[in-house]
């Protein structure tokens, strides 16, 4: 993304031009043109500066003096270092502010998950996260990384942010990764399987874009629009939000019938299949149902009911048949659970996010 474009151009005028890096007169009849990826300006450099080995990872320009070298080898020019968040603790604090801002902006429509852990990692470690087998389908944003994990039946979301990002990029990246957490928490498993990766990325970019819009950060909005890794989905999400409002966008994410937004049929965002509330089945005589208690903080098989072939299990607050999945309340969070098998006194389930399988034993309530 931060490739510098090098052009050779003959100097037409005899007037000496100053090098944008060292400030000296450019000697000879050749100038070297680099595009500053922050200001998007083309800048003229002298021969010596065009050969400097260090390039700023933010703007792509050669760095000569006053630059900062990070432990992972990245270099930031002095201008961009002033706008970058070099202290990891400050980066985490800013991410917390972004989370608060999401709540403020979107509380009319939805809530963003709070079971999120934020880590600040250097580029070497961030890239290593993408190389773990099976991780390649996760967020391809090179400045941040998102992954759900299950610990003692509790789902938590881990957001990793690249260290030393410019403040605006940091905020946008944080909003983007928190939007992935929203998707993981709110979009049903079968819908997530249908949803194209570009559409999920487009939605996350929309959330980042709306945060930057609320902050009047026109520069970062432009950066989001220029970024082409959603292959056009971001523009369609922005148009859909303008035309229909965020509520329709959220409904489409959860229950839409198309796998991505279609530029030729923008109104298909309104094609959604909202499931009817699952009715609680009548309890058959052979049912064992434990007395209702407060929500347990692990997965508990509280009852088995129905007939053989049409058996149902009650796990915490949810009733499931074989093959069904639902969000089960565990303590203060939700765990997406799929029921794989129901036996006489146990059920085999899968924790969808971690794909971990486990057998839950039914303990008859004490008489
Ligand atoms: Zn120079
Ligand atoms: Zn720079
Ligand atoms: Zn992403």
Coordinates of C-alpha atoms and ligand atoms in Angstrom, one line a residue:
X1 CA 0.0 0.0 0.0
X2 CA 2.8 2.3 0.8
X3 CA 4.8 1.8 -2.4
X4 CA 6.5 4.9 -3.6
X5 CA 6.4 5.6 -7.3
X6 CA 9.6 6.6 -8.8
X7 CA 9.6 8.6 -12.0
X8 CA 12.5 10.0 -13.8
X9 CA 11.7 13.4 -15.3
X10 CA 13.9 15.8 -17.2
X11 CA 14.2 19.2 -15.7
X12 CA 12.7 21.5 -18.2
X13 CA 13.7 24.7 -16.6
X14 CA 17.2 25.7 -15.7
X15 CA 16.0 26.9 -12.3
X16 CA 17.3 24.8 -9.4
X17 CA 14.6 23.0 -7.5
X18 CA 14.9 22.1 -3.8
X19 CA 14.9 18.4 -2.8
X20 CA 11.8 17.7 -0.6
X21 CA 13.9 15.5 1.7
X22 CA 17.2 17.3 2.3
X23 CA 16.2 20.8 1.3
X24 CA 19.3 21.2 -0.9
X25 CA 19.2 22.4 -4.6
X26 CA 18.7 19.5 -7.0
X27 CA 21.9 19.4 -9.1
X28 CA 22.1 17.9 -12.6
X29 CA 19.3 17.5 -15.1
X30 CA 17.3 14.7 -13.4
X31 CA 14.7 14.9 -10.5
X32 CA 13.3 11.9 -8.8
X33 CA 9.6 12.0 -8.1
X34 CA 8.0 10.1 -5.2
X35 CA 4.4 10.2 -4.1
X36 CA 3.8 11.0 -0.5
X37 CA 1.2 8.5 0.5
X38 CA -0.1 10.8 3.3
X39 CA -0.5 14.1 1.4
X40 CA -0.9 12.3 -2.0
X41 CA 1.5 14.9 -3.4
X42 CA 4.2 14.2 -5.9
X43 CA 7.5 15.4 -4.4
X44 CA 10.8 16.0 -6.2
X45 CA 14.0 14.5 -4.7
X46 CA 17.7 14.7 -5.4
X47 CA 19.7 11.7 -6.6
X48 CA 21.3 11.1 -3.2
X49 CA 17.9 11.2 -1.3
X50 CA 16.3 8.9 -3.9
X51 CA 18.8 6.2 -2.8
X52 CA 18.3 6.5 1.0
X53 CA 17.7 3.0 2.3
X54 CA 15.1 3.9 5.0
X55 CA 11.5 4.6 3.9
X56 CA 8.8 5.9 6.2
X57 CA 6.2 3.1 6.7
X58 CA 3.5 5.7 6.8
X59 CA 4.1 8.0 3.8
X60 CA 6.6 5.8 1.9
X61 CA 9.1 8.7 1.5
X62 CA 12.9 8.2 2.0
X63 CA 13.9 9.3 5.5
X64 CA 17.2 11.2 6.0
X65 CA 17.2 12.7 9.4
X66 CA 15.1 13.1 12.5
X67 CA 13.2 9.8 11.8
X68 CA 12.3 7.2 14.4
X69 CA 13.3 3.6 14.0
X70 CA 11.0 1.1 15.7
X71 CA 12.1 -2.2 17.3
X72 CA 10.7 -4.2 14.4
X73 CA 12.8 -2.2 11.9
X74 CA 10.1 0.1 10.6
X75 CA 11.0 3.8 10.1
X76 CA 8.8 6.8 10.6
X77 CA 9.8 10.2 9.2
X78 CA 9.8 13.1 11.7
X79 CA 6.6 14.6 10.3
X80 CA 4.6 11.3 10.7
X81 CA 6.2 10.4 14.0
X82 CA 4.5 13.6 15.5
X83 CA 1.1 12.2 14.5
X84 CA 1.8 8.6 15.5
X85 CA 0.9 6.9 18.7
X86 CA 4.2 5.4 19.8
X87 CA 3.2 4.5 23.4
X88 CA 1.2 1.1 23.4
X89 CA -0.6 2.1 26.6
X90 CA -1.9 5.3 24.9
X91 CA -2.9 3.3 21.9
X92 CA -5.0 1.0 24.1
X93 CA -6.6 4.0 25.8
X94 CA -7.5 5.6 22.4
X95 CA -9.0 2.2 21.4
X96 CA -11.1 2.4 24.6
X97 CA -12.3 5.9 23.6
X98 CA -13.3 4.6 20.1
X99 CA -15.3 1.8 21.8
X100 CA -17.1 4.5 23.9
X101 CA -17.7 6.5 20.8
X102 CA -19.3 3.5 19.0
X103 CA -21.7 3.2 21.9
X104 CA -22.6 6.9 21.8
X105 CA -23.0 6.9 18.0
X106 CA -24.9 3.6 17.6
X107 CA -26.8 3.1 20.9
X108 CA -30.1 3.8 19.1
X109 CA -29.4 0.8 16.8
X110 CA -27.3 -1.8 18.6
X111 CA -24.7 -2.5 21.2
X112 CA -21.1 -3.4 20.5
X113 CA -19.5 -6.2 22.4
X114 CA -17.5 -5.3 25.5
X115 CA -15.8 -8.8 25.9
X116 CA -12.9 -7.5 23.9
X117 CA -9.2 -7.6 24.8
X118 CA -6.9 -5.2 22.9
X119 CA -3.2 -5.8 22.4
X120 CA -0.7 -3.6 20.6
X121 CA 1.8 -5.7 18.6
X122 CA 4.7 -4.8 16.3
X123 CA 4.5 -5.6 12.6
X124 CA 6.5 -8.8 12.8
X125 CA 4.1 -10.3 15.4
X126 CA 1.0 -8.9 13.5
X127 CA 2.1 -10.6 10.3
X128 CA 2.9 -13.8 12.2
X129 CA -0.8 -13.9 13.2
X130 CA -1.8 -14.1 9.6
X131 CA 0.5 -17.0 9.0
X132 CA -1.1 -19.3 11.5
X133 CA -2.9 -22.0 9.5
X134 CA -6.6 -21.3 9.4
X135 CA -6.1 -17.7 10.2
X136 CA -5.9 -16.5 6.6
X137 CA -9.7 -16.1 6.3
X138 CA -9.7 -13.6 9.1
X139 CA -9.6 -9.8 8.6
X140 CA -7.0 -9.1 6.0
X141 CA -6.5 -5.5 7.2
X142 CA -2.7 -5.2 7.6
X143 CA -3.0 -2.8 10.5
X144 CA -5.1 -4.9 12.8
X145 CA -6.2 -8.4 13.5
X146 CA -9.3 -9.9 15.0
X147 CA -10.0 -13.3 16.4
X148 CA -12.7 -14.8 18.7
X149 CA -11.6 -17.3 21.2
X150 CA -13.3 -19.4 23.9
X151 CA -12.0 -19.7 27.4
X152 CA -13.9 -21.7 30.0
X153 CA -17.0 -21.5 27.7
X154 CA -16.8 -17.7 27.6
X155 CA -16.3 -16.1 24.2
X156 CA -13.9 -13.2 24.1
X157 CA -12.7 -11.2 21.2
X158 CA -9.0 -10.5 20.7
X159 CA -8.1 -7.3 18.8
X160 CA -4.5 -6.9 17.8
X161 CA -3.4 -3.4 16.6
X162 CA -0.1 -2.6 14.9
X163 CA 2.1 -0.4 17.0
X164 CA 3.0 3.2 16.1
X165 CA 0.1 3.8 13.8
X166 CA -0.9 7.4 13.0
X167 CA -3.6 8.5 15.4
X168 CA -6.3 8.6 12.7
X169 CA -5.4 5.2 11.3
X170 CA -5.4 3.8 14.8
X171 CA -8.9 5.0 15.5
X172 CA -10.2 3.7 12.2
X173 CA -8.5 0.4 12.6
X174 CA -9.8 0.0 16.1
X175 CA -13.4 0.8 15.0
X176 CA -13.0 -1.7 12.1
X177 CA -11.8 -4.5 14.4
X178 CA -14.6 -3.8 16.9
X179 CA -17.1 -4.0 14.0
X180 CA -15.8 -7.6 13.4
X181 CA -16.6 -8.3 17.0
X182 CA -20.1 -7.0 16.4
X183 CA -20.4 -9.4 13.4
X184 CA -19.2 -12.3 15.5
X185 CA -21.6 -11.6 18.2
X186 CA -24.7 -10.7 16.2
X187 CA -24.7 -12.5 12.8
X188 CA -26.1 -16.0 12.9
X189 CA -23.6 -18.8 12.0
X190 CA -25.3 -19.9 8.8
X191 CA -25.5 -16.3 7.6
X192 CA -21.8 -15.8 8.3
X193 CA -21.1 -18.7 6.1
X194 CA -23.0 -17.1 3.2
X195 CA -21.7 -13.6 3.7
X196 CA -18.7 -12.9 1.4
X197 CA -15.5 -11.7 3.0
X198 CA -15.5 -8.5 1.0
X199 CA -19.0 -7.7 2.4
X200 CA -17.9 -8.2 6.0
X201 CA -14.8 -6.0 5.4
X202 CA -17.0 -3.4 3.7
X203 CA -19.3 -3.3 6.7
X204 CA -16.4 -2.9 9.1
X205 CA -15.0 -0.1 6.9
X206 CA -18.4 1.5 7.0
X207 CA -18.3 1.5 10.9
X208 CA -14.8 3.0 10.8
X209 CA -16.0 5.6 8.2
X210 CA -19.0 6.7 10.3
X211 CA -16.7 7.1 13.4
X212 CA -14.3 9.2 11.3
X213 CA -17.2 11.2 9.9
X214 CA -18.4 11.9 13.5
X215 CA -14.9 13.2 14.2
X216 CA -14.8 15.3 10.9
X217 CA -11.6 13.6 10.0
X218 CA -11.8 14.1 6.2
X219 CA -8.3 12.8 5.6
X220 CA -9.0 9.4 7.2
X221 CA -12.4 9.2 5.4
X222 CA -10.5 9.7 2.1
X223 CA -8.0 7.0 3.2
X224 CA -10.9 4.6 3.8
X225 CA -12.4 5.3 0.4
X226 CA -9.1 4.9 -1.4
X227 CA -8.4 1.6 0.2
X228 CA -9.5 -1.0 -2.3
X229 CA -9.4 -4.2 -0.3
X230 CA -13.2 -4.4 0.0
X231 CA -13.4 -4.5 -3.8
X232 CA -16.0 -1.8 -4.0
X233 CA -18.2 -3.0 -1.1
X234 CA -17.3 0.0 1.1
X235 CA -18.8 2.5 -1.4
X236 CA -22.0 0.4 -1.6
X237 CA -22.3 0.2 2.2
X238 CA -21.9 4.0 2.5
X239 CA -24.6 4.5 -0.2
X240 CA -26.9 2.0 1.6
X241 CA -26.4 3.7 5.0
X242 CA -27.2 7.1 3.4
X243 CA -30.3 5.8 1.5
X244 CA -31.8 3.4 4.1
X245 CA -30.2 4.1 7.5
X246 CA -27.9 2.0 9.7
X247 CA -30.8 -0.2 11.0
X248 CA -31.4 -1.6 7.5
X249 CA -27.7 -2.2 7.1
X250 CA -27.5 -4.1 10.4
X251 CA -30.6 -6.2 9.5
X252 CA -29.1 -7.0 6.2
X253 CA -25.8 -8.2 7.8
X254 CA -27.9 -10.4 10.1
X255 CA -30.6 -11.7 7.9
X256 CA -30.0 -10.5 4.3
X257 CA -30.6 -12.9 1.5
X258 CA -27.7 -11.8 -0.7
X259 CA -24.0 -12.6 0.0
X260 CA -22.8 -9.1 -0.8
X261 CA -24.2 -5.8 -1.8
X262 CA -24.9 -5.5 -5.5
X263 CA -24.2 -2.2 -7.3
X264 CA -27.0 -3.0 -9.9
X265 CA -29.7 -3.7 -7.2
X266 CA -29.0 -1.3 -4.3
X267 CA -32.6 -1.9 -2.9
X268 CA -31.8 -5.6 -2.3
X269 CA -30.4 -4.5 1.0
X270 CA -34.1 -4.6 2.1
X271 CA -34.5 -8.2 1.2
X272 CA -34.1 -9.8 4.6
X273 CA -35.6 -13.0 6.2
X274 CA -36.0 -12.2 9.9
X275 CA -36.6 -15.4 11.8
X276 CA -39.7 -15.7 14.0
X277 CA -39.0 -16.1 17.7
X278 CA -38.3 -19.8 18.4
X279 CA -41.3 -21.1 20.3
X280 CA -40.6 -23.1 23.4
X281 CA -41.8 -26.7 22.8
X282 CA -44.4 -28.3 25.1
X283 CA -42.7 -30.5 27.6
X284 CA -43.4 -34.2 27.1
X285 CA -44.0 -36.5 30.1
X286 CA -40.5 -38.1 29.8
X287 CA -38.9 -34.7 30.0
X288 CA -36.4 -33.9 32.8
X289 CA -36.3 -30.2 33.3
X290 CA -34.3 -28.8 36.1
X291 CA -35.8 -26.0 38.1
X292 CA -34.9 -22.7 36.5
X293 CA -32.0 -21.0 38.1
X294 CA -30.0 -17.9 37.3
X295 CA -27.9 -18.1 34.2
X296 CA -24.9 -20.4 34.8
X297 CA -21.4 -19.3 33.9
X298 CA -20.6 -22.5 32.1
X299 CA -22.6 -24.6 29.6
X300 CA -25.0 -26.7 31.6
X301 CA -27.4 -29.3 30.2
X302 CA -30.5 -28.5 32.1
X303 CA -33.0 -30.7 30.4
X304 CA -33.8 -33.3 27.7
X305 CA -37.3 -33.4 26.3
X306 CA -39.3 -34.5 23.3
X307 CA -39.5 -38.0 21.7
X308 CA -36.7 -40.1 20.2
X309 CA -35.9 -38.6 16.8
X310 CA -37.4 -35.3 17.9
X311 CA -35.4 -34.7 21.0
X312 CA -34.7 -31.3 22.4
X313 CA -32.1 -30.2 24.9
X314 CA -32.2 -27.2 27.2
X315 CA -28.7 -25.7 27.5
X316 CA -28.7 -22.7 29.9
X317 CA -31.4 -20.6 28.4
X318 CA -31.8 -22.1 24.9
X319 CA -33.7 -25.1 23.5
X320 CA -32.0 -26.9 20.6
X321 CA -32.7 -29.8 18.4
X322 CA -29.9 -31.8 16.6
X323 CA -28.4 -29.6 13.9
X324 CA -29.6 -26.3 15.3
X325 CA -27.4 -23.6 16.6
X326 CA -28.2 -20.7 18.9
X327 CA -26.6 -18.2 21.1
X328 CA -26.6 -19.5 24.6
X329 CA -26.3 -17.2 27.5
X330 CA -23.3 -17.9 29.6
X331 CA -22.8 -15.6 32.5
X332 CA -22.8 -12.1 31.0
X333 CA -22.0 -13.1 27.5
X334 CA -23.3 -15.4 24.7
X335 CA -21.7 -18.5 23.2
X336 CA -22.8 -19.7 19.8
X337 CA -23.5 -23.4 20.3
X338 CA -24.5 -26.1 17.8
X339 CA -26.2 -29.2 18.9
X340 CA -24.6 -32.3 17.3
X341 CA -26.2 -35.2 19.0
X342 CA -28.7 -35.9 21.8
X343 CA -28.4 -39.1 23.8
X344 CA -30.5 -40.3 26.7
X345 CA -28.6 -38.5 29.4
X346 CA -26.1 -36.3 27.5
X347 CA -25.7 -34.0 24.5
X348 CA -22.7 -33.5 22.2
X349 CA -22.3 -29.9 21.2
X350 CA -19.9 -27.7 19.3
X351 CA -18.8 -24.2 20.3
X352 CA -19.0 -22.7 16.9
X353 CA -16.4 -20.0 17.1
X354 CA -13.6 -22.3 18.4
X355 CA -15.0 -25.4 16.7
X356 CA -14.4 -27.2 20.0
X357 CA -16.7 -30.1 20.7
X358 CA -17.8 -31.2 24.1
X359 CA -20.2 -33.6 25.8
X360 CA -22.6 -32.2 28.3
X361 CA -23.9 -34.6 30.9
X362 CA -27.4 -34.2 32.3
X363 CA -27.5 -34.4 36.1
X364 CA -31.0 -35.1 37.3
X365 CA -32.1 -32.4 39.8
X366 CA -32.1 -33.7 43.4
X367 CA -35.5 -34.5 44.6
Ligands
LIG1 ZN1 17.9 15.4 -1.1
LIG2 ZN1 6.4 9.8 6.6
LIG3 ZN1 -11.4 -6.6 8.7

